[in-house]
Amino acid sequence: MALAAVRDLRDVRPPATAEELEQFETDVLAGFVLARASAGLADGTIRGDVGHLEQMRSWFGRPLWEMEPPDADAYFGKVLRASPSGTRLGRSQALTTYFLFLELRHKVEIHRMTGR
């Protein structure tokens, strides 16, 4: 058995298209919903988390995995400044849970597709 040089496939793969990223983002959110449901959370809780995530995504204008601490500071410190503390808490908990889910389940794939 002889050794052979192995090429890194990342050099060969083309960057993900906007359409592929959009579809991946949808799939990730669906996986998040399924994971929360399989953990036994009530439908209303899952619906609330998804609603919070969709509102943050709408404000941010890009996939949430691109959000950096300054973006979160701007959102929670400026956009939600006058919102009730329960709203800020719910959104921050939904975002924290989502990022944990992304890191556990999709970290490698996000890096492969986006370099982030």
CSV table of N, CA and C in Angstrom, one decimal:
chain,number,residue,atom,x,y,z
A,1,MET,N,0.9,-1.2,0.0
A,1,MET,CA,0.0,0.0,0.0
A,1,MET,C,0.9,1.2,0.0
A,2,ALA,N,0.7,2.1,-0.9
A,2,ALA,CA,1.5,3.3,-1.1
A,2,ALA,C,0.7,4.6,-0.6
A,3,LEU,N,1.5,5.5,-0.2
A,3,LEU,CA,0.9,6.8,0.2
A,3,LEU,C,0.7,7.7,-1.0
A,4,ALA,N,-0.3,8.5,-0.9
A,4,ALA,CA,-0.6,9.4,-2.0
A,4,ALA,C,-1.0,10.8,-1.4
A,5,ALA,N,-0.6,11.8,-2.2
A,5,ALA,CA,-1.0,13.2,-1.7
A,5,ALA,C,-2.5,13.3,-1.8
A,6,VAL,N,-3.0,14.0,-0.8
A,6,VAL,CA,-4.5,14.2,-0.8
A,6,VAL,C,-4.7,15.7,-0.9
A,7,ARG,N,-5.6,16.1,-1.8
A,7,ARG,CA,-5.9,17.5,-2.0
A,7,ARG,C,-7.0,17.9,-1.0
A,8,ASP,N,-7.0,19.1,-0.6
A,8,ASP,CA,-8.0,19.7,0.2
A,8,ASP,C,-9.2,20.0,-0.7
A,9,LEU,N,-10.3,19.4,-0.4
A,9,LEU,CA,-11.5,19.7,-1.3
A,9,LEU,C,-12.0,21.1,-1.2
A,10,ARG,N,-11.7,21.8,-0.1
A,10,ARG,CA,-12.2,23.2,0.0
A,10,ARG,C,-11.6,24.0,-1.1
A,11,ASP,N,-10.5,23.7,-1.6
A,11,ASP,CA,-9.9,24.5,-2.7
A,11,ASP,C,-10.6,24.2,-4.0
A,12,VAL,N,-11.3,23.1,-4.2
A,12,VAL,CA,-12.0,22.7,-5.4
A,12,VAL,C,-13.5,23.2,-5.4
A,13,ARG,N,-14.1,23.2,-4.2
A,13,ARG,CA,-15.5,23.5,-4.1
A,13,ARG,C,-15.8,25.0,-4.5
A,14,PRO,N,-16.8,25.2,-5.3
A,14,PRO,CA,-17.1,26.6,-5.5
A,14,PRO,C,-17.9,27.2,-4.3
A,15,PRO,N,-17.8,28.5,-4.1
A,15,PRO,CA,-18.6,29.1,-3.0
A,15,PRO,C,-20.1,28.8,-3.1
A,16,ALA,N,-20.8,28.7,-2.0
A,16,ALA,CA,-22.2,28.5,-2.1
A,16,ALA,C,-22.9,29.7,-2.7
A,17,THR,N,-23.9,29.4,-3.5
A,17,THR,CA,-24.7,30.5,-4.1
A,17,THR,C,-25.7,31.1,-3.1
A,18,ALA,N,-26.2,32.2,-3.4
A,18,ALA,CA,-27.2,32.8,-2.5
A,18,ALA,C,-28.4,31.9,-2.3
A,19,GLU,N,-28.8,31.3,-3.4
A,19,GLU,CA,-30.0,30.4,-3.4
A,19,GLU,C,-29.7,29.2,-2.4
A,20,GLU,N,-28.5,28.6,-2.5
A,20,GLU,CA,-28.1,27.5,-1.7
A,20,GLU,C,-28.1,27.9,-0.2
A,21,LEU,N,-27.6,29.1,0.1
A,21,LEU,CA,-27.5,29.6,1.4
A,21,LEU,C,-28.9,29.9,2.0
A,22,GLU,N,-29.8,30.4,1.1
A,22,GLU,CA,-31.2,30.6,1.5
A,22,GLU,C,-31.9,29.3,1.9
A,23,GLN,N,-31.7,28.3,1.0
A,23,GLN,CA,-32.3,27.0,1.3
A,23,GLN,C,-31.7,26.4,2.5
A,24,PHE,N,-30.4,26.5,2.7
A,24,PHE,CA,-29.8,26.0,3.9
A,24,PHE,C,-30.3,26.6,5.2
A,25,GLU,N,-30.5,27.9,5.1
A,25,GLU,CA,-31.0,28.7,6.3
A,25,GLU,C,-32.4,28.2,6.6
A,26,THR,N,-33.2,27.9,5.6
A,26,THR,CA,-34.6,27.4,5.8
A,26,THR,C,-34.5,26.0,6.5
A,27,ASP,N,-33.6,25.2,5.9
A,27,ASP,CA,-33.5,23.8,6.5
A,27,ASP,C,-33.0,23.8,7.9
A,28,VAL,N,-32.1,24.7,8.2
A,28,VAL,CA,-31.5,24.8,9.6
A,28,VAL,C,-32.7,25.2,10.5
A,29,LEU,N,-33.5,26.2,10.1
A,29,LEU,CA,-34.6,26.6,11.0
A,29,LEU,C,-35.6,25.5,11.2
A,30,ALA,N,-35.8,24.7,10.1
A,30,ALA,CA,-36.7,23.6,10.3
A,30,ALA,C,-36.1,22.5,11.2
A,31,GLY,N,-34.8,22.3,11.1
A,31,GLY,CA,-34.2,21.4,12.0
A,31,GLY,C,-34.2,21.9,13.5
A,32,PHE,N,-34.1,23.2,13.7
A,32,PHE,CA,-34.3,23.8,15.0
A,32,PHE,C,-35.6,23.5,15.6
A,33,VAL,N,-36.7,23.7,14.7
A,33,VAL,CA,-38.0,23.4,15.2
A,33,VAL,C,-38.2,21.9,15.6
A,34,LEU,N,-37.7,21.0,14.7
A,34,LEU,CA,-37.8,19.6,15.0
A,34,LEU,C,-37.1,19.2,16.3
A,35,ALA,N,-35.9,19.8,16.5
A,35,ALA,CA,-35.1,19.5,17.7
A,35,ALA,C,-35.8,20.0,18.9
A,36,ARG,N,-36.4,21.1,18.8
A,36,ARG,CA,-37.2,21.7,20.0
A,36,ARG,C,-38.4,20.8,20.3
A,37,ALA,N,-39.1,20.4,19.2
A,37,ALA,CA,-40.3,19.5,19.4
A,37,ALA,C,-39.9,18.2,19.9
A,38,SER,N,-38.8,17.6,19.5
A,38,SER,CA,-38.4,16.3,20.0
A,38,SER,C,-37.9,16.4,21.4
A,39,ALA,N,-37.5,17.6,21.8
A,39,ALA,CA,-37.1,17.7,23.2
A,39,ALA,C,-38.3,17.9,24.2
A,40,GLY,N,-39.5,17.9,23.6
A,40,GLY,CA,-40.7,18.0,24.3
A,40,GLY,C,-41.3,19.3,24.6
A,41,LEU,N,-40.7,20.4,24.0
A,41,LEU,CA,-41.3,21.7,24.2
A,41,LEU,C,-42.6,21.9,23.6
A,42,ALA,N,-43.4,22.7,24.2
A,42,ALA,CA,-44.8,22.9,23.7
A,42,ALA,C,-44.8,23.7,22.4
A,43,ASP,N,-45.8,23.5,21.6
A,43,ASP,CA,-45.9,24.1,20.3
A,43,ASP,C,-45.8,25.7,20.5
A,44,GLY,N,-46.5,26.2,21.5
A,44,GLY,CA,-46.5,27.6,21.7
A,44,GLY,C,-45.1,28.2,22.0
A,45,THR,N,-44.3,27.4,22.7
A,45,THR,CA,-42.9,27.8,23.0
A,45,THR,C,-42.1,27.9,21.8
A,46,ILE,N,-42.2,26.8,21.0
A,46,ILE,CA,-41.5,26.8,19.7
A,46,ILE,C,-41.9,27.9,18.8
A,47,ARG,N,-43.2,28.1,18.7
A,47,ARG,CA,-43.7,29.2,17.8
A,47,ARG,C,-43.2,30.5,18.3
A,48,GLY,N,-43.1,30.7,19.6
A,48,GLY,CA,-42.6,32.0,20.1
A,48,GLY,C,-41.1,32.1,19.8
A,49,ASP,N,-40.3,31.1,20.0
A,49,ASP,CA,-38.9,31.1,19.6
A,49,ASP,C,-38.7,31.5,18.1
A,50,VAL,N,-39.4,30.8,17.3
A,50,VAL,CA,-39.3,31.0,15.8
A,50,VAL,C,-39.7,32.4,15.5
A,51,GLY,N,-40.8,32.9,16.1
A,51,GLY,CA,-41.2,34.3,15.9
A,51,GLY,C,-40.1,35.3,16.3
A,52,HIS,N,-39.5,35.1,17.4
A,52,HIS,CA,-38.4,35.9,17.8
A,52,HIS,C,-37.3,35.9,16.8
A,53,LEU,N,-36.9,34.7,16.4
A,53,LEU,CA,-35.8,34.6,15.4
A,53,LEU,C,-36.2,35.2,14.1
A,54,GLU,N,-37.4,35.1,13.6
A,54,GLU,CA,-37.8,35.7,12.4
A,54,GLU,C,-37.8,37.2,12.5
A,55,GLN,N,-38.2,37.8,13.6
A,55,GLN,CA,-38.1,39.2,13.8
A,55,GLN,C,-36.7,39.7,13.8
A,56,MET,N,-35.8,39.0,14.4
A,56,MET,CA,-34.4,39.4,14.4
A,56,MET,C,-33.8,39.3,13.0
A,57,ARG,N,-34.1,38.2,12.3
A,57,ARG,CA,-33.6,38.0,11.0
A,57,ARG,C,-34.1,39.1,10.1
A,58,SER,N,-35.4,39.5,10.2
A,58,SER,CA,-35.9,40.5,9.4
A,58,SER,C,-35.2,41.8,9.6
A,59,TRP,N,-34.9,42.1,10.9
A,59,TRP,CA,-34.1,43.4,11.2
A,59,TRP,C,-32.7,43.3,10.7
A,60,PHE,N,-32.1,42.1,10.8
A,60,PHE,CA,-30.6,42.0,10.5
A,60,PHE,C,-30.4,41.9,9.0
A,61,GLY,N,-31.4,41.3,8.3
A,61,GLY,CA,-31.3,41.3,6.8
A,61,GLY,C,-30.3,40.2,6.2
A,62,ARG,N,-29.7,39.4,7.1
A,62,ARG,CA,-28.8,38.4,6.7
A,62,ARG,C,-29.1,37.2,7.6
A,63,PRO,N,-28.5,36.0,7.2
A,63,PRO,CA,-28.7,34.9,8.1
A,63,PRO,C,-28.1,35.2,9.5
A,64,LEU,N,-28.8,34.7,10.5
A,64,LEU,CA,-28.4,35.1,11.9
A,64,LEU,C,-27.0,34.5,12.3
A,65,TRP,N,-26.5,33.5,11.6
A,65,TRP,CA,-25.2,33.0,11.9
A,65,TRP,C,-24.1,34.0,11.6
A,66,GLU,N,-24.5,35.1,10.8
A,66,GLU,CA,-23.5,36.1,10.5
A,66,GLU,C,-23.5,37.2,11.6
A,67,MET,N,-24.4,37.1,12.6
A,67,MET,CA,-24.5,38.2,13.6
A,67,MET,C,-23.3,38.1,14.5
A,68,GLU,N,-22.7,39.3,14.7
A,68,GLU,CA,-21.6,39.5,15.6
A,68,GLU,C,-22.0,40.2,16.9
A,69,PRO,N,-21.2,40.2,17.9
A,69,PRO,CA,-21.6,40.9,19.1
A,69,PRO,C,-22.0,42.4,19.0
A,70,PRO,N,-21.3,43.1,18.1
A,70,PRO,CA,-21.8,44.5,17.9
A,70,PRO,C,-23.2,44.6,17.3
A,71,ASP,N,-23.5,43.6,16.5
A,71,ASP,CA,-24.9,43.6,15.9
A,71,ASP,C,-25.9,43.3,17.0
A,72,ALA,N,-25.6,42.3,17.8
A,72,ALA,CA,-26.5,42.0,18.9
A,72,ALA,C,-26.7,43.2,19.9
A,73,ASP,N,-25.6,43.9,20.1
A,73,ASP,CA,-25.6,45.0,21.0
A,73,ASP,C,-26.5,46.1,20.4
A,74,ALA,N,-26.4,46.3,19.1
A,74,ALA,CA,-27.2,47.3,18.5
A,74,ALA,C,-28.7,46.9,18.5
A,75,TYR,N,-29.0,45.6,18.3
A,75,TYR,CA,-30.4,45.2,18.3
A,75,TYR,C,-31.0,45.3,19.7
A,76,PHE,N,-30.3,44.7,20.7
A,76,PHE,CA,-30.9,44.7,22.1
A,76,PHE,C,-30.7,46.0,22.8
A,77,GLY,N,-29.7,46.8,22.4
A,77,GLY,CA,-29.5,48.1,23.1
A,77,GLY,C,-30.2,49.3,22.5
A,78,LYS,N,-30.5,49.2,21.2
A,78,LYS,CA,-31.1,50.3,20.5
A,78,LYS,C,-32.5,50.0,20.0
A,79,VAL,N,-32.6,48.9,19.2
A,79,VAL,CA,-33.9,48.5,18.6
A,79,VAL,C,-34.9,48.1,19.7
A,80,LEU,N,-34.5,47.3,20.7
A,80,LEU,CA,-35.4,46.8,21.7
A,80,LEU,C,-35.3,47.6,23.0
A,81,ARG,N,-34.7,48.8,23.0
A,81,ARG,CA,-34.5,49.6,24.2
A,81,ARG,C,-35.8,49.9,25.0
A,82,ALA,N,-36.8,50.2,24.2
A,82,ALA,CA,-38.1,50.6,24.9
A,82,ALA,C,-39.0,49.4,25.0
A,83,SER,N,-38.6,48.3,24.6
A,83,SER,CA,-39.5,47.1,24.7
A,83,SER,C,-39.5,46.6,26.1
A,84,PRO,N,-40.6,45.9,26.5
A,84,PRO,CA,-40.7,45.3,27.8
A,84,PRO,C,-39.5,44.3,28.1
A,85,SER,N,-39.1,44.2,29.3
A,85,SER,CA,-38.0,43.3,29.6
A,85,SER,C,-38.3,41.9,29.2
A,86,GLY,N,-39.5,41.4,29.3
A,86,GLY,CA,-39.9,40.1,28.9
A,86,GLY,C,-39.6,39.8,27.4
A,87,THR,N,-39.9,40.8,26.6
A,87,THR,CA,-39.6,40.7,25.2
A,87,THR,C,-38.1,40.6,24.9
A,88,ARG,N,-37.3,41.4,25.6
A,88,ARG,CA,-35.9,41.4,25.4
A,88,ARG,C,-35.4,40.0,25.9
A,89,LEU,N,-35.9,39.5,27.0
A,89,LEU,CA,-35.5,38.3,27.6
A,89,LEU,C,-35.8,37.1,26.6
A,90,GLY,N,-37.0,37.1,26.1
A,90,GLY,CA,-37.5,36.0,25.2
A,90,GLY,C,-36.6,36.0,23.9
A,91,ARG,N,-36.3,37.2,23.4
A,91,ARG,CA,-35.5,37.2,22.1
A,91,ARG,C,-34.1,36.8,22.4
A,92,SER,N,-33.6,37.2,23.5
A,92,SER,CA,-32.2,36.8,23.8
A,92,SER,C,-32.1,35.3,24.1
A,93,GLN,N,-33.0,34.8,24.8
A,93,GLN,CA,-33.0,33.3,25.0
A,93,GLN,C,-33.2,32.5,23.7
A,94,ALA,N,-34.1,33.0,22.9
A,94,ALA,CA,-34.3,32.3,21.6
A,94,ALA,C,-33.0,32.4,20.7
A,95,LEU,N,-32.3,33.5,20.7
A,95,LEU,CA,-31.1,33.7,20.0
A,95,LEU,C,-30.0,32.8,20.6
A,96,THR,N,-29.9,32.8,21.9
A,96,THR,CA,-28.8,32.0,22.5
A,96,THR,C,-29.1,30.5,22.2
A,97,THR,N,-30.3,30.0,22.3
A,97,THR,CA,-30.6,28.6,22.0
A,97,THR,C,-30.3,28.3,20.6
A,98,TYR,N,-30.7,29.2,19.7
A,98,TYR,CA,-30.4,29.0,18.2
A,98,TYR,C,-28.9,28.9,18.0
A,99,PHE,N,-28.1,29.8,18.6
A,99,PHE,CA,-26.7,29.7,18.3
A,99,PHE,C,-26.1,28.4,18.9
A,100,LEU,N,-26.6,28.0,20.0
A,100,LEU,CA,-26.1,26.7,20.6
A,100,LEU,C,-26.5,25.5,19.6
A,101,PHE,N,-27.7,25.6,19.1
A,101,PHE,CA,-28.1,24.6,18.1
A,101,PHE,C,-27.2,24.6,16.8
A,102,LEU,N,-26.9,25.8,16.3
A,102,LEU,CA,-26.0,26.0,15.2
A,102,LEU,C,-24.7,25.4,15.4
A,103,GLU,N,-24.1,25.7,16.6
A,103,GLU,CA,-22.8,25.2,16.9
A,103,GLU,C,-22.7,23.7,17.1
A,104,LEU,N,-23.7,23.2,17.7
A,104,LEU,CA,-23.8,21.7,17.9
A,104,LEU,C,-24.0,20.9,16.6
A,105,ARG,N,-24.9,21.4,15.8
A,105,ARG,CA,-25.4,20.7,14.6
A,105,ARG,C,-24.8,21.1,13.3
A,106,HIS,N,-24.5,22.4,13.1
A,106,HIS,CA,-24.2,22.9,11.8
A,106,HIS,C,-22.9,23.7,11.7
A,107,LYS,N,-22.1,23.7,12.7
A,107,LYS,CA,-20.9,24.5,12.7
A,107,LYS,C,-20.0,24.2,11.5
A,108,VAL,N,-19.7,23.0,11.3
A,108,VAL,CA,-18.8,22.6,10.2
A,108,VAL,C,-19.4,22.9,8.8
A,109,GLU,N,-20.7,22.7,8.7
A,109,GLU,CA,-21.4,22.9,7.4
A,109,GLU,C,-21.4,24.4,7.1
A,110,ILE,N,-21.7,25.2,8.1
A,110,ILE,CA,-21.7,26.7,7.9
A,110,ILE,C,-20.4,27.2,7.5
A,111,HIS,N,-19.4,26.7,8.2
A,111,HIS,CA,-18.0,27.1,7.9
A,111,HIS,C,-17.6,26.7,6.4
A,112,ARG,N,-18.0,25.5,6.0
A,112,ARG,CA,-17.7,25.0,4.7
A,112,ARG,C,-18.4,25.9,3.7
A,113,MET,N,-19.7,26.3,3.9
A,113,MET,CA,-20.4,27.0,2.9
A,113,MET,C,-20.1,28.5,2.9
A,114,THR,N,-19.7,29.1,4.1
A,114,THR,CA,-19.6,30.5,4.2
A,114,THR,C,-18.2,31.0,4.6
A,115,GLY,N,-17.4,30.0,5.2
A,115,GLY,CA,-16.1,30.4,5.7
A,115,GLY,C,-16.1,31.1,7.0
A,116,ARG,N,-17.3,31.2,7.6
A,116,ARG,CA,-17.5,31.8,8.9
A,116,ARG,C,-17.6,30.7,10.0
